[in-house]
Short mmCIF file of C-alpha atoms in Angstrom, two decimals:
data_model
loop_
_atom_site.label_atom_id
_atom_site.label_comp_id
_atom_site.label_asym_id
_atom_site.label_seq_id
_atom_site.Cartn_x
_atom_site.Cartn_y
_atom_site.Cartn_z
CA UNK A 224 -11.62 -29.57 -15.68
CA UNK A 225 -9.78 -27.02 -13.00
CA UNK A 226 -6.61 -28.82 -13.77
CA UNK A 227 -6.25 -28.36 -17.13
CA UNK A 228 -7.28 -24.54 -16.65
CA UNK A 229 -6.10 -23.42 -12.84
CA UNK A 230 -3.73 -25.61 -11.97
CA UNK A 231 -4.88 -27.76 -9.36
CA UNK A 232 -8.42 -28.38 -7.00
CA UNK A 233 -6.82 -26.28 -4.43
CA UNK A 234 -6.34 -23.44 -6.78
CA UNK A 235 -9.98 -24.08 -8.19
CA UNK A 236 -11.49 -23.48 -4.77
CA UNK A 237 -9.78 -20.56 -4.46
CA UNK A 238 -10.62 -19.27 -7.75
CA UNK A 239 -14.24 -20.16 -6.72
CA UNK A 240 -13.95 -18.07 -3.56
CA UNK A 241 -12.06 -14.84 -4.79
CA UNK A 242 -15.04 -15.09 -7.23
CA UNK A 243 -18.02 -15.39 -4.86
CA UNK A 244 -19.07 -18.51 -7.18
CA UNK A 245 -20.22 -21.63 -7.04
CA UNK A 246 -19.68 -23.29 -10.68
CA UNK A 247 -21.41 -26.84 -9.80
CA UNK A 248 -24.49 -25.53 -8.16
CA UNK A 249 -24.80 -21.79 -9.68
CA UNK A 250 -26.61 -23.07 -12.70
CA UNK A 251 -23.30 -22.30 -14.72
CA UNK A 252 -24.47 -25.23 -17.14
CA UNK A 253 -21.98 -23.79 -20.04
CA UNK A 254 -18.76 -26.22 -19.58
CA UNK A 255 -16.59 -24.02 -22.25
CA UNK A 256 -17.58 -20.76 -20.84
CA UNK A 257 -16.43 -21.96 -17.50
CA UNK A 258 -13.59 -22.80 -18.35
CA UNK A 259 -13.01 -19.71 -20.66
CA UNK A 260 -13.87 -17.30 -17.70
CA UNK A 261 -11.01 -19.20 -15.79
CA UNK A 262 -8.58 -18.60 -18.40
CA UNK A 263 -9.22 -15.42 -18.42
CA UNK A 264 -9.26 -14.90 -14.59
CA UNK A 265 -5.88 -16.77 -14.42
CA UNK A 266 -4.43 -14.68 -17.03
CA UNK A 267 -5.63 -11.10 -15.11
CA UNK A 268 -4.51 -12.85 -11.73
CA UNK A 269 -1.28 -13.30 -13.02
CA UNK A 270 -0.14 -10.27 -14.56
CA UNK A 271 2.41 -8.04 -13.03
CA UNK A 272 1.47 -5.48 -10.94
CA UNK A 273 -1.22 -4.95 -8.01
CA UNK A 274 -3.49 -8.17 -6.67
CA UNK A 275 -6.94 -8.22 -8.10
CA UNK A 276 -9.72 -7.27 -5.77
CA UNK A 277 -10.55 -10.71 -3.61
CA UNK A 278 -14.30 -11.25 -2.45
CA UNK A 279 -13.27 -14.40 -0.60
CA UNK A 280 -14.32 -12.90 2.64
CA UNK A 281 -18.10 -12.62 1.72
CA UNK A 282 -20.67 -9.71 2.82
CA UNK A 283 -20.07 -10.56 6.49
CA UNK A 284 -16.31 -10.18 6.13
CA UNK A 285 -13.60 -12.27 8.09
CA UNK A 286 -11.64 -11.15 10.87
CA UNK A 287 -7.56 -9.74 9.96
CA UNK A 288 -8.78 -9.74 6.17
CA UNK A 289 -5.31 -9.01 3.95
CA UNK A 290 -4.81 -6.22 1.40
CA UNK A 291 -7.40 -5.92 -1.28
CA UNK A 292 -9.86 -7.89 0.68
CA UNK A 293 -13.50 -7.39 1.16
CA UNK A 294 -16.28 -7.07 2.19
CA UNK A 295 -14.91 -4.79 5.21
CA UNK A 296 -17.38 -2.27 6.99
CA UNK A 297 -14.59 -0.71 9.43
CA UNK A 298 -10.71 -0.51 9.24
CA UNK A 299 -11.09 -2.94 12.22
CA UNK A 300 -11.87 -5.55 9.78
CA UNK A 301 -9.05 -5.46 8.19
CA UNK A 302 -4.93 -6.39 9.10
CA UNK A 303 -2.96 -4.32 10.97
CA UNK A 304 -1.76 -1.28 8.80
CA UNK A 305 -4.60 -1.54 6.68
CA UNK A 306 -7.62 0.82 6.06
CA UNK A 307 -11.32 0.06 4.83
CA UNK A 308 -11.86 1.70 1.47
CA UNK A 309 -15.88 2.50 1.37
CA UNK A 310 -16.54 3.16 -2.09
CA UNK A 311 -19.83 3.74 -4.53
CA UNK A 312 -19.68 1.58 -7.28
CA UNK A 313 -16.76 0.27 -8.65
CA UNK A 314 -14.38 2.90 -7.35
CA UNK A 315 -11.29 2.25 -7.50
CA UNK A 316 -9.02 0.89 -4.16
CA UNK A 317 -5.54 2.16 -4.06
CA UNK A 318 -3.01 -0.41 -4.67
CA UNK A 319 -5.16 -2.96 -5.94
CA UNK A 320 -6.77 -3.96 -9.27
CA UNK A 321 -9.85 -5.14 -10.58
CA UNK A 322 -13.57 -3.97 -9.69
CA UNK A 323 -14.74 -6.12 -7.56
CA UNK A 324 -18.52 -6.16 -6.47
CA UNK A 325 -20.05 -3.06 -6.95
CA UNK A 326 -20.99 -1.05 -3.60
CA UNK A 327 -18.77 -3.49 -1.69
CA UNK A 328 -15.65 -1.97 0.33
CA UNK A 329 -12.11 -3.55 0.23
CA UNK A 330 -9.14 -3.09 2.70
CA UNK A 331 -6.15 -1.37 1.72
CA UNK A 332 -3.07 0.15 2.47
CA UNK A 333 -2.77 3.72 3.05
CA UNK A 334 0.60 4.02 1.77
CA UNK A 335 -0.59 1.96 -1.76
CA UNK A 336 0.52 3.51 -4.90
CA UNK A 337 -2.90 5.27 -5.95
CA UNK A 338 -3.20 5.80 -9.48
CA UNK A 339 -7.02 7.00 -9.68
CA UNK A 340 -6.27 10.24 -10.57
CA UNK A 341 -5.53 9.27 -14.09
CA UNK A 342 -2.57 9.68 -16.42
CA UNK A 343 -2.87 13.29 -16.76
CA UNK A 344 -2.99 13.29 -12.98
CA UNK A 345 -4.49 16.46 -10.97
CA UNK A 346 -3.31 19.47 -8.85
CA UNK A 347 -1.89 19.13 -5.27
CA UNK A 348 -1.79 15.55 -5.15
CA UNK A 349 -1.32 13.51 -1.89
CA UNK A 350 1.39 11.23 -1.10
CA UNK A 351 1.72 7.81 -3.36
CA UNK A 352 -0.77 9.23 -5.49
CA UNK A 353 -0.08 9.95 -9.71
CA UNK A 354 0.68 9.85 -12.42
CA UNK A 355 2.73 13.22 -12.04
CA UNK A 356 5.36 14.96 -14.46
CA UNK A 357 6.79 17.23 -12.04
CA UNK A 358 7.31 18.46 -8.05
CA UNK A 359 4.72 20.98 -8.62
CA UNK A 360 1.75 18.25 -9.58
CA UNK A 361 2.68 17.43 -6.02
CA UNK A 362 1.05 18.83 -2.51
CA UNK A 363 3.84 20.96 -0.48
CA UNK A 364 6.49 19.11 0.72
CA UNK A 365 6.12 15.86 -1.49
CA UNK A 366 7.74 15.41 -4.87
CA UNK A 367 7.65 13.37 -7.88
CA UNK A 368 9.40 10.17 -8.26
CA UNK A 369 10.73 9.78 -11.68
CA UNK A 370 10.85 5.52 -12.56
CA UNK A 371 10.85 3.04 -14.92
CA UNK A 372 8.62 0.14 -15.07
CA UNK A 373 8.01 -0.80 -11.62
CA UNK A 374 10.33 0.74 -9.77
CA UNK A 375 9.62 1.24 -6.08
CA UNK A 376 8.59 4.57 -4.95
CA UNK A 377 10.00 5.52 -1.29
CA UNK A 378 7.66 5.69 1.41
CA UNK A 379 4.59 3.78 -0.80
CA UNK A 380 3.50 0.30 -1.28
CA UNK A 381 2.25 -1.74 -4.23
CA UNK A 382 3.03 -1.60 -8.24
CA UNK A 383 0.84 1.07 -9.70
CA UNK A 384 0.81 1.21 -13.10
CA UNK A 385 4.10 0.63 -15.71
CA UNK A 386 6.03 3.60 -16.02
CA UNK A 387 3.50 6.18 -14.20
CA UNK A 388 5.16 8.27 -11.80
CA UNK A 389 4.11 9.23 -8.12
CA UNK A 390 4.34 12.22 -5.25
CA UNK A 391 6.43 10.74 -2.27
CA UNK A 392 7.64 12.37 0.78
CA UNK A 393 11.86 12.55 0.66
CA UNK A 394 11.47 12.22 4.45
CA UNK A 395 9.36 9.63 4.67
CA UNK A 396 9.64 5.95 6.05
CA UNK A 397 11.12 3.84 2.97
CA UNK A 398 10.52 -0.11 3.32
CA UNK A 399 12.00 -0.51 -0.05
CA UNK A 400 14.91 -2.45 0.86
CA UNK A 401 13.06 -5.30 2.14
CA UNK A 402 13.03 -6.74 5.90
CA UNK A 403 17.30 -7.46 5.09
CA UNK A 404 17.81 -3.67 4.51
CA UNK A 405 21.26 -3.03 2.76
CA UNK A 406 24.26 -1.29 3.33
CA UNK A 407 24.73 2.27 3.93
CA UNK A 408 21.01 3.01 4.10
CA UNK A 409 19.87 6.88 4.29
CA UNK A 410 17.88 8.69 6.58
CA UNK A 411 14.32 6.51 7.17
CA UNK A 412 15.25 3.77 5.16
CA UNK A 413 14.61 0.48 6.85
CA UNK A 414 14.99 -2.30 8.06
CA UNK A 415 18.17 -1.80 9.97
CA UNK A 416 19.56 -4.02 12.75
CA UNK A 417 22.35 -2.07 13.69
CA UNK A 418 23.94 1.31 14.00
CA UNK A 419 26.27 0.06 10.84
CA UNK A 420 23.72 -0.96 8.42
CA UNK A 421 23.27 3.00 8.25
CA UNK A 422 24.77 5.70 6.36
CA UNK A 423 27.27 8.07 8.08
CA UNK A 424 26.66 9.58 11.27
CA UNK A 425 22.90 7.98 11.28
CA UNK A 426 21.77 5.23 13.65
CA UNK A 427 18.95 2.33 13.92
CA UNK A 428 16.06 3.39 15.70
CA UNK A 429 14.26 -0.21 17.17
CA UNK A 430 10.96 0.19 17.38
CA UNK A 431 7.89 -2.10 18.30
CA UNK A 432 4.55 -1.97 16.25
CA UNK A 433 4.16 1.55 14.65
CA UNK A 434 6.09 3.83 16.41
CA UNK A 435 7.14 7.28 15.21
CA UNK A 436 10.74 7.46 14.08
CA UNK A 437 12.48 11.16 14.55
CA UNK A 438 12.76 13.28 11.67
CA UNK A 439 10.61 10.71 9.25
CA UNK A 440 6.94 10.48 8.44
CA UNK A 441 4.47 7.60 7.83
CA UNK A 442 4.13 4.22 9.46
CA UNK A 443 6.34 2.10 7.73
CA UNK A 444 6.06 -1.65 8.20
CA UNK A 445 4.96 -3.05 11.59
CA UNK A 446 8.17 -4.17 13.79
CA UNK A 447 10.46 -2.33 11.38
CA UNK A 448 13.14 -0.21 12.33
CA UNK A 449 14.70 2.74 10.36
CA UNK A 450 17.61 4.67 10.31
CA UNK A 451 17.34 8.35 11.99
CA UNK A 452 19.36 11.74 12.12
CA UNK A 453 19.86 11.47 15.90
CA UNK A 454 20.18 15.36 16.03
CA UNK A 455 16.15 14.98 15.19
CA UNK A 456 15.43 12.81 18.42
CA UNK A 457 16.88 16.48 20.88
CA UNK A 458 14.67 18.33 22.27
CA UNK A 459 14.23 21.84 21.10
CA UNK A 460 16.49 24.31 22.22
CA UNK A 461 15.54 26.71 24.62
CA UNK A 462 13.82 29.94 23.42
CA UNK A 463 13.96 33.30 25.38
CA UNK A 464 12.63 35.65 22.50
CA UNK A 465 9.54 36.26 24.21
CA UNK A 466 11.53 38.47 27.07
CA UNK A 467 11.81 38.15 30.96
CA UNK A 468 8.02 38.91 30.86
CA UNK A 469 7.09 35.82 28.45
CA UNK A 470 3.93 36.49 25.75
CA UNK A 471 0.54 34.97 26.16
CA UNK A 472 0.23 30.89 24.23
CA UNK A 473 4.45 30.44 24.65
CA UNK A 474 5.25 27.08 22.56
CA UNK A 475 7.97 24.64 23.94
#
């Protein structure tokens, strides 16, 4: 029956996992409201955008669980990178879609495009976070990515929804040029190999896991490295405002 609906056994177990079900032994009796409930699931699953919400890890959870995976009780549940969303209800988990089991808590990525503040949006809005019209809709320091469709917003993960538009940080890590980079990247754009594959006077900072790149904020993707402003890797230059006699708390 699968075949004709999913695609293939394979793809039926899986269906039967992300759904928590079991259609042979559940007492699902109803052959064409099986099958309609797959069609329908199929059609949701494959729609452009953010993955659905996936229960395939049970209420115990599995170790490393991937984006939009649950249940998770700590971050440590979840990948590298990722978070534990606890939620009430069906509360929505930033870059994913769906509602998943009510109560249960999902991993997800921190930097995911987070459209629950609706399409009027709200005031001082965090980073990935929309839909906004304008810099202003934005917390200080973050603006408002203007796009079409899709498009990727710097510094944020996932698809959010067509045509809304999100706060970003114009100096954070940007990951949207895939793990081949391009040419000429800007300042914390990534990934870079080389000196070259950046713009101008900027270079490649290599990096292992998560490490902080000068002059750029977030994490970017694990292993990634980004190009830099090597005038932000100097130290701060020496300050002697404070006299020959110094002032209590001195900074660096």
């Amino acid at each position: 029956v699968f075949g004709g609906v999913v695609g293939s056994k394979s793809q039926a177990d899986d269906f039967n996992k992300v759904n928590a079900l079991n259609w042979w032994w559940g007492g699902h009796s109803d052959l064409n409201a099986m099958i309609d409930f797959a069609k329908d699931y199929m059609v949701e699953a494959n729609k452009p955008g953010d993955p659905l919400l996936d229960n395939k890890g049970g209420e115990d959870g599995i170790p490393n669980m991937p984006k939009c995976t649950g249940e998770c009780d700590t971050s440590s549940d979840c990948a590298a990178g990722l978070r534990c969303k606890q939620r009430d209800g069906v509360e929505q988990v930033p870059g994913c879609r769906g509602e998943g089991i009510s109560g249960w808590d999902y991993c997800y990525d921190p930097e995911a495009l987070d459209s629950s503040h609706g399409g009027d949006g709200s005031p001082n809005m965090p980073k990935c976070a929309g839909d906004c019209d304008r810099d202003s809709d934005c917390e200080d320091g973050l603006k408002c990515f203007q796009r079409n469709g899709f498009t990727t917003v710097p510094g944020c993960s996932g698809s959010g929804t067509k045509d809304w538009d999100y706060c970003y940080d114009p100096n954070g890590l940007d990951s949207s040029r895939g793990a081949d980079g391009s040419r000429s990247m800007p300042k914390c754009a990534g990934d870079c190999d080389k000196d070259s594959d950046c713009a101008g006077n900027l270079k490649c900072w290599e990096r292992d896991g998560f490490t902080s790149v000068p002059g750029c904020n977030g994490i970017g993707v694990k292993d990634w490295d980004y190009c830099y402003d090597p005038v932000d890797a100097l130290p701060p230059p020496l300050d002697s405002s404070p006299g020959v006699h110094g002032s209590p708390n001195m900074p660096r």
